[in-house]
Every structure is written in C-alpha cells, then in structure tokens.
Amino acid sequence: MPSPPDAVEALRAALAVSPDNLPLRRHLAETLASLSRFEEAVEELRILLEFEPGSQQIKVQLADAYFQDSRESEAAAILESLLESRGVSAEACLLYARVCLRENRVSDAVAHYKHALEIDPRVEDSELNERLGFAPAGEEVGEESEVFEGRVRHAGAGQGARHADTEIERPRIGFDDVGGMEEIKEEIRVKILYPLEHPEIYSAYGKTIGGGIMTYGPPGCGKTYLARATAGEIGAGFISIGVSDVLDMWMGSSEQKLHQVFQQARENTPCVLFFDEVDALGGRRSDMQSGSARQLINQFLSELDGVEHSNEGVLVLAATNAPWHVDPAFRRPGRFDRVLFVPPPDEPARAEILRLHCAGKPVRDLDHNYLAKKTPRYSGADLKALVDIAVEQKLTEAIRTGKPEPITGKELQKAAKRHKPTTEEWFSSARNYALYSNQGGLYDDVLKFLDK
C-alpha cells in the first residue's frame, strides 16, 4: 500500500491525465485534508466548485478546509451564503456553529447547533454539547436558560450582577495626533464636532446634536484611537464599552446594563460613547434563534433611537472588523447612519508611525519614507511589530556580544520579510462580501482600495 505522500502524487499524476475526473479530484481533496494539507485541499475544492458551482456539499467541504486552516472569515462567508438558501444541510449549520464558537459568538453557536440537530439529530457532537451547555442525547436548551461563556445558566439560578458606572475618560489626544484619515476626520467633524461648535446654526435647521458613526476595517488600523481622538478634539468625556461590559449571564441583566451605559453618557454630556467589536452586541437577528440575543439587539436599537430618553449631546461611535455581521437595522437614519471604512495607513502615515515607534531607540541609516514605501497594507500594529522584531534581534546580539548596536534600515526590511501584513486575511474575506453582498454600495470603499 502506498504511503500518504505517494498516494497524493499518484492522484495528481492521474489527474494530469484526466483533469475533468471530478470524483478523482474530490478524492484528492479529501486525502489532502486528512493529511492536514488544508491549503492544497482548498485549491482542489475551488477547482471542483468551478465545475459544480451549485454544489452545497463542495461548499461545505471548502468551508471546512478553510476552518481547519484557521481561516474562519473565509469559512463564514461561504456558510452564510448557504444558510440564506433553502434546504441548508445539517452539516453546514454544524460547521457554522463551530465557526461562531471559535469567534466567541456563543449565542449564535447555540442557535445554529440547535438548528443542525433539528435537521438531523445524527450530527450531534459531544464536544459542542459540553462547550455550549447542551444536555447529552441532543436535549435542547430550554427557553428559561441563558448561555454565557459556553455554559447554560437558568434564570432562577441567582441574581444579576450589580452595575458599576463605567469609567469616563478625558482623552488628551486630538485629530492632530492621528496620522492621515483626513476624509474620515472630516466626516466626523460634520456629523459630530460642528454641531457642538455651532449649536445655534444646527438648531436653526432643526438638527439635534448627536448621532452615530460606525467605522470598520482591518484590525490594528486605529479605529479605537480615532474614537478617543474625537472625544479629545472637543474635550468630551469618553466611555469605551466592550462585550464584557454588557453581556451578563442572567436573563434581562444585559439589557439593563446597556441601558445604564447610555444613561451614564446622557448624564455626562457632551460624551462620546464608543462600542468596540459592535458586531458581538449587534449581530444579525436573522442569524439568531436565541430570544435573549434578539432582545439585547432590540434594546440597543431602542437606546440609539432615544425613544424614552433624549440622546442630545451623546455621540455614539462604534468599531467592527466584521460589518457584515452587524444587523442592517443599525444603519438606519438616526442610528449609525454613517458607515466609514478605515483602511491601513497610507505611505506618509506609515512613515510617521515608524518615526514614532523608533523614537528614543538607537537607530542608524534609517530612511522612514523608504521603509513606508516597502510596507504597503501594513497596519499600525504591523509596523510596531516590525520595530519590535528588530529590537528583539538587537537585544539578543547585545547580550551575546556585550556590545549594543543601533537598529538599521536593513534590519527593519528583514523584519518586514518575516512579518507579513495581517490585513491581507481581512481583505481576502472583505473582497467576497464587497463583490457578492454589497447592498447599497456599503463596501464600495473596500473595492476602491483593492483596485489601487
């Protein structure tokens, strides 16, 4: 019997003779996946999909290969398109539940795992049962239960967590401290800053002071920093809210905590209320079957609308790496009616970021502008990583030789070869949504950036 590598070569040789033999190509893809050669399996499955573009089975296999290769965003894009179609398979729902769990979207994972079991109880998975709090033999989570960090808690099991006011910051940075992003800063000025600076003019037109902006883009490109700078620009308070500040294990407590966050901002106007990873709190309701998750989103929308309390002077900013997971209702006028793409820094901004990170360090023969030219699509976080890699190398050499040496441009170029831009994975996923789910031109800015 041939060894696995020999078997792969034999299958490739057979395909070279008969490239249209789909069962043979499928067998090769399955063999590659069994050997954990997922990148090669992906290539074969994509070829298969060109022959059979409507095959749900191939799409699930492709999504699974992406998932096994830790490329969750690509897997999610494929599976979400399947979930919107009729006759979705239990395997697709099961795999999407695993993707959601890996992305810490526990409520979504529960909903899709339940759906998978409803379609076909035979797909029951003991690991998912344990991590999602399902009883053995596929027993469903009851309506009276709440999922929190992978465990089921009953509503009567205790009392909700006591609320403590979130700290209000007073940032000392402004737009001058943010490199580049001029178009985005101007959008924020028009939507948020000018109404505060010229209230009488806005009042004459019946325009209230407040509103929301959602920023999206690759991680590490300064979305949070920009939000802080917005507050610092006008001397407003700044409240940063993460998922853990709102989600609570007790039913009804998450909605209460969200209301209290908004209320605190209303009592301290002008105030910038910033929601990081907003997709975790405002995911698509169409993807959810959990009543508690839907209720939290409804509460969020109600707070943004200011139905019971005025949001005058409350400036709501949000950031997400996955805008395609955010419920479309959040983009209605009066909510996050500006959705802005925050791309990786341009060349002048990259040069400035490198100068900041190299400041105070021993350097020699360092041309920041040249390095900026050689690092397209690098995020601010990526550029910091380059400097850190070069510093660590110099520290190792200094300890070995006992003689500290300055960092040079060549060493930063070597670091760039070792550390590729982390934004590329995001753009590979965003491209799929921009091409196939671009309702209303939401992702036109992504397409323009990719065409540069």
PDB file of N, CA and C in Angstrom, residues 110-153:
ATOM      1  N   VAL A 110     -24.953  28.474  19.634  1.00  0.00           N
ATOM      2  CA  VAL A 110     -26.064  27.688  20.188  1.00  0.00           C
ATOM      3  C   VAL A 110     -27.214  27.597  19.195  1.00  0.00           C
ATOM      4  N   ALA A 111     -27.578  28.744  18.611  1.00  0.00           N
ATOM      5  CA  ALA A 111     -28.717  28.775  17.686  1.00  0.00           C
ATOM      6  C   ALA A 111     -28.495  27.856  16.486  1.00  0.00           C
ATOM      7  N   HIS A 112     -27.303  27.896  15.915  1.00  0.00           N
ATOM      8  CA  HIS A 112     -27.056  27.101  14.708  1.00  0.00           C
ATOM      9  C   HIS A 112     -26.823  25.631  15.032  1.00  0.00           C
ATOM     10  N   TYR A 113     -26.281  25.353  16.217  1.00  0.00           N
ATOM     11  CA  TYR A 113     -26.150  23.950  16.618  1.00  0.00           C
ATOM     12  C   TYR A 113     -27.533  23.338  16.843  1.00  0.00           C
ATOM     13  N   LYS A 114     -28.428  24.090  17.466  1.00  0.00           N
ATOM     14  CA  LYS A 114     -29.810  23.615  17.650  1.00  0.00           C
ATOM     15  C   LYS A 114     -30.476  23.349  16.307  1.00  0.00           C
ATOM     16  N   HIS A 115     -30.238  24.271  15.363  1.00  0.00           N
ATOM     17  CA  HIS A 115     -30.838  24.108  14.030  1.00  0.00           C
ATOM     18  C   HIS A 115     -30.297  22.844  13.355  1.00  0.00           C
ATOM     19  N   ALA A 116     -28.991  22.595  13.508  1.00  0.00           N
ATOM     20  CA  ALA A 116     -28.391  21.395  12.922  1.00  0.00           C
ATOM     21  C   ALA A 116     -29.033  20.134  13.487  1.00  0.00           C
ATOM     22  N   LEU A 117     -29.264  20.118  14.806  1.00  0.00           N
ATOM     23  CA  LEU A 117     -29.882  18.946  15.449  1.00  0.00           C
ATOM     24  C   LEU A 117     -31.332  18.766  15.011  1.00  0.00           C
ATOM     25  N   GLU A 118     -32.027  19.888  14.775  1.00  0.00           N
ATOM     26  CA  GLU A 118     -33.412  19.801  14.303  1.00  0.00           C
ATOM     27  C   GLU A 118     -33.468  19.182  12.906  1.00  0.00           C
ATOM     28  N   ILE A 119     -32.500  19.531  12.058  1.00  0.00           N
ATOM     29  CA  ILE A 119     -32.467  18.987  10.698  1.00  0.00           C
ATOM     30  C   ILE A 119     -32.099  17.509  10.711  1.00  0.00           C
ATOM     31  N   ASP A 120     -31.070  17.174  11.500  1.00  0.00           N
ATOM     32  CA  ASP A 120     -30.598  15.787  11.549  1.00  0.00           C
ATOM     33  C   ASP A 120     -29.955  15.522  12.915  1.00  0.00           C
ATOM     34  N   PRO A 121     -30.672  14.866  13.827  1.00  0.00           N
ATOM     35  CA  PRO A 121     -30.129  14.602  15.173  1.00  0.00           C
ATOM     36  C   PRO A 121     -28.838  13.788  15.151  1.00  0.00           C
ATOM     37  N   ARG A 122     -28.558  13.105  14.046  1.00  0.00           N
ATOM     38  CA  ARG A 122     -27.359  12.262  13.983  1.00  0.00           C
ATOM     39  C   ARG A 122     -26.062  13.073  13.962  1.00  0.00           C
ATOM     40  N   VAL A 123     -26.138  14.390  13.722  1.00  0.00           N
ATOM     41  CA  VAL A 123     -24.910  15.199  13.696  1.00  0.00           C
ATOM     42  C   VAL A 123     -24.504  15.658  15.098  1.00  0.00           C
ATOM     43  N   GLU A 124     -25.193  15.144  16.118  1.00  0.00           N
ATOM     44  CA  GLU A 124     -24.865  15.543  17.494  1.00  0.00           C
ATOM     45  C   GLU A 124     -23.368  15.379  17.764  1.00  0.00           C
ATOM     46  N   ASP A 125     -22.788  16.387  18.420  1.00  0.00           N
ATOM     47  CA  ASP A 125     -21.344  16.428  18.670  1.00  0.00           C
ATOM     48  C   ASP A 125     -21.106  16.579  20.176  1.00  0.00           C
ATOM     49  N   SER A 126     -20.399  15.627  20.773  1.00  0.00           N
ATOM     50  CA  SER A 126     -20.203  15.638  22.222  1.00  0.00           C
ATOM     51  C   SER A 126     -19.416  16.861  22.688  1.00  0.00           C
ATOM     52  N   GLU A 127     -18.443  17.295  21.887  1.00  0.00           N
ATOM     53  CA  GLU A 127     -17.653  18.469  22.278  1.00  0.00           C
ATOM     54  C   GLU A 127     -18.522  19.722  22.303  1.00  0.00           C
ATOM     55  N   LEU A 128     -19.361  19.896  21.263  1.00  0.00           N
ATOM     56  CA  LEU A 128     -20.262  21.053  21.250  1.00  0.00           C
ATOM     57  C   LEU A 128     -21.290  20.959  22.372  1.00  0.00           C
ATOM     58  N   ASN A 129     -21.771  19.743  22.652  1.00  0.00           N
ATOM     59  CA  ASN A 129     -22.695  19.579  23.779  1.00  0.00           C
ATOM     60  C   ASN A 129     -22.082  20.141  25.052  1.00  0.00           C
ATOM     61  N   GLU A 130     -20.834  19.791  25.299  1.00  0.00           N
ATOM     62  CA  GLU A 130     -20.178  20.205  26.539  1.00  0.00           C
ATOM     63  C   GLU A 130     -19.898  21.704  26.549  1.00  0.00           C
ATOM     64  N   ARG A 131     -19.341  22.216  25.449  1.00  0.00           N
ATOM     65  CA  ARG A 131     -18.928  23.619  25.428  1.00  0.00           C
ATOM     66  C   ARG A 131     -20.101  24.584  25.367  1.00  0.00           C
ATOM     67  N   LEU A 132     -21.219  24.138  24.774  1.00  0.00           N
ATOM     68  CA  LEU A 132     -22.383  25.014  24.660  1.00  0.00           C
ATOM     69  C   LEU A 132     -23.425  24.745  25.738  1.00  0.00           C
ATOM     70  N   GLY A 133     -23.151  23.784  26.614  1.00  0.00           N
ATOM     71  CA  GLY A 133     -24.072  23.541  27.717  1.00  0.00           C
ATOM     72  C   GLY A 133     -25.277  22.715  27.354  1.00  0.00           C
ATOM     73  N   PHE A 134     -25.202  21.937  26.254  1.00  0.00           N
ATOM     74  CA  PHE A 134     -26.321  21.084  25.872  1.00  0.00           C
ATOM     75  C   PHE A 134     -26.289  19.794  26.688  1.00  0.00           C
ATOM     76  N   ALA A 135     -27.458  19.316  27.015  1.00  0.00           N
ATOM     77  CA  ALA A 135     -27.535  18.030  27.709  1.00  0.00           C
ATOM     78  C   ALA A 135     -27.195  16.917  26.726  1.00  0.00           C
ATOM     79  N   PRO A 136     -26.733  15.777  27.201  1.00  0.00           N
ATOM     80  CA  PRO A 136     -26.459  14.649  26.304  1.00  0.00           C
ATOM     81  C   PRO A 136     -27.698  14.241  25.522  1.00  0.00           C
ATOM     82  N   ALA A 137     -27.463  13.473  24.465  1.00  0.00           N
ATOM     83  CA  ALA A 137     -28.528  12.948  23.602  1.00  0.00           C
ATOM     84  C   ALA A 137     -29.291  14.048  22.900  1.00  0.00           C
ATOM     85  N   GLY A 138     -28.654  15.217  22.748  1.00  0.00           N
ATOM     86  CA  GLY A 138     -29.241  16.279  21.931  1.00  0.00           C
ATOM     87  C   GLY A 138     -30.393  17.006  22.560  1.00  0.00           C
ATOM     88  N   GLU A 139     -30.558  16.950  23.904  1.00  0.00           N
ATOM     89  CA  GLU A 139     -31.642  17.678  24.538  1.00  0.00           C
ATOM     90  C   GLU A 139     -31.423  19.168  24.331  1.00  0.00           C
ATOM     91  N   GLU A 140     -32.487  19.895  24.027  1.00  0.00           N
ATOM     92  CA  GLU A 140     -32.365  21.304  23.695  1.00  0.00           C
ATOM     93  C   GLU A 140     -32.280  22.150  24.955  1.00  0.00           C
ATOM     94  N   VAL A 141     -31.658  23.317  24.773  1.00  0.00           N
ATOM     95  CA  VAL A 141     -31.615  24.281  25.855  1.00  0.00           C
ATOM     96  C   VAL A 141     -32.999  24.893  26.006  1.00  0.00           C
ATOM     97  N   GLY A 142     -33.507  24.962  27.203  1.00  0.00           N
ATOM     98  CA  GLY A 142     -34.853  25.457  27.427  1.00  0.00           C
ATOM     99  C   GLY A 142     -34.959  26.954  27.270  1.00  0.00           C
ATOM    100  N   GLU A 143     -36.174  27.433  27.119  1.00  0.00           N
ATOM    101  CA  GLU A 143     -36.415  28.860  26.946  1.00  0.00           C
ATOM    102  C   GLU A 143     -35.995  29.645  28.177  1.00  0.00           C
ATOM    103  N   GLU A 144     -36.061  28.969  29.366  1.00  0.00           N
ATOM    104  CA  GLU A 144     -35.762  29.675  30.602  1.00  0.00           C
ATOM    105  C   GLU A 144     -34.271  29.753  30.884  1.00  0.00           C
ATOM    106  N   SER A 145     -33.437  29.282  29.953  1.00  0.00           N
ATOM    107  CA  SER A 145     -31.996  29.239  30.187  1.00  0.00           C
ATOM    108  C   SER A 145     -31.284  30.306  29.387  1.00  0.00           C
ATOM    109  N   GLU A 146     -30.110  30.639  29.861  1.00  0.00           N
ATOM    110  CA  GLU A 146     -29.276  31.642  29.190  1.00  0.00           C
ATOM    111  C   GLU A 146     -27.890  31.056  28.975  1.00  0.00           C
ATOM    112  N   VAL A 147     -27.289  31.331  27.829  1.00  0.00           N
ATOM    113  CA  VAL A 147     -25.950  30.834  27.545  1.00  0.00           C
ATOM    114  C   VAL A 147     -24.946  31.933  27.868  1.00  0.00           C
ATOM    115  N   PHE A 148     -23.912  31.593  28.612  1.00  0.00           N
ATOM    116  CA  PHE A 148     -22.891  32.568  28.964  1.00  0.00           C
ATOM    117  C   PHE A 148     -21.539  31.875  28.994  1.00  0.00           C
ATOM    118  N   GLU A 149     -20.630  32.315  28.120  1.00  0.00           N
ATOM    119  CA  GLU A 149     -19.295  31.726  28.041  1.00  0.00           C
ATOM    120  C   GLU A 149     -19.351  30.207  27.919  1.00  0.00           C
ATOM    121  N   GLY A 150     -20.256  29.717  27.063  1.00  0.00           N
ATOM    122  CA  GLY A 150     -20.275  28.295  26.770  1.00  0.00           C
ATOM    123  C   GLY A 150     -20.968  27.449  27.796  1.00  0.00           C
ATOM    124  N   ARG A 151     -21.706  28.043  28.743  1.00  0.00           N
ATOM    125  CA  ARG A 151     -22.412  27.254  29.750  1.00  0.00           C
ATOM    126  C   ARG A 151     -23.850  27.741  29.850  1.00  0.00           C
ATOM    127  N   VAL A 152     -24.758  26.835  30.159  1.00  0.00           N
ATOM    128  CA  VAL A 152     -26.159  27.202  30.294  1.00  0.00           C
ATOM    129  C   VAL A 152     -26.448  27.538  31.748  1.00  0.00           C
ATOM    130  N   ARG A 153     -27.016  28.709  31.966  1.00  0.00           N
ATOM    131  CA  ARG A 153     -27.396  29.120  33.318  1.00  0.00           C
ATOM    132  C   ARG A 153     -28.903  29.334  33.327  1.00  0.00           C
TER     133      ARG A 153
END
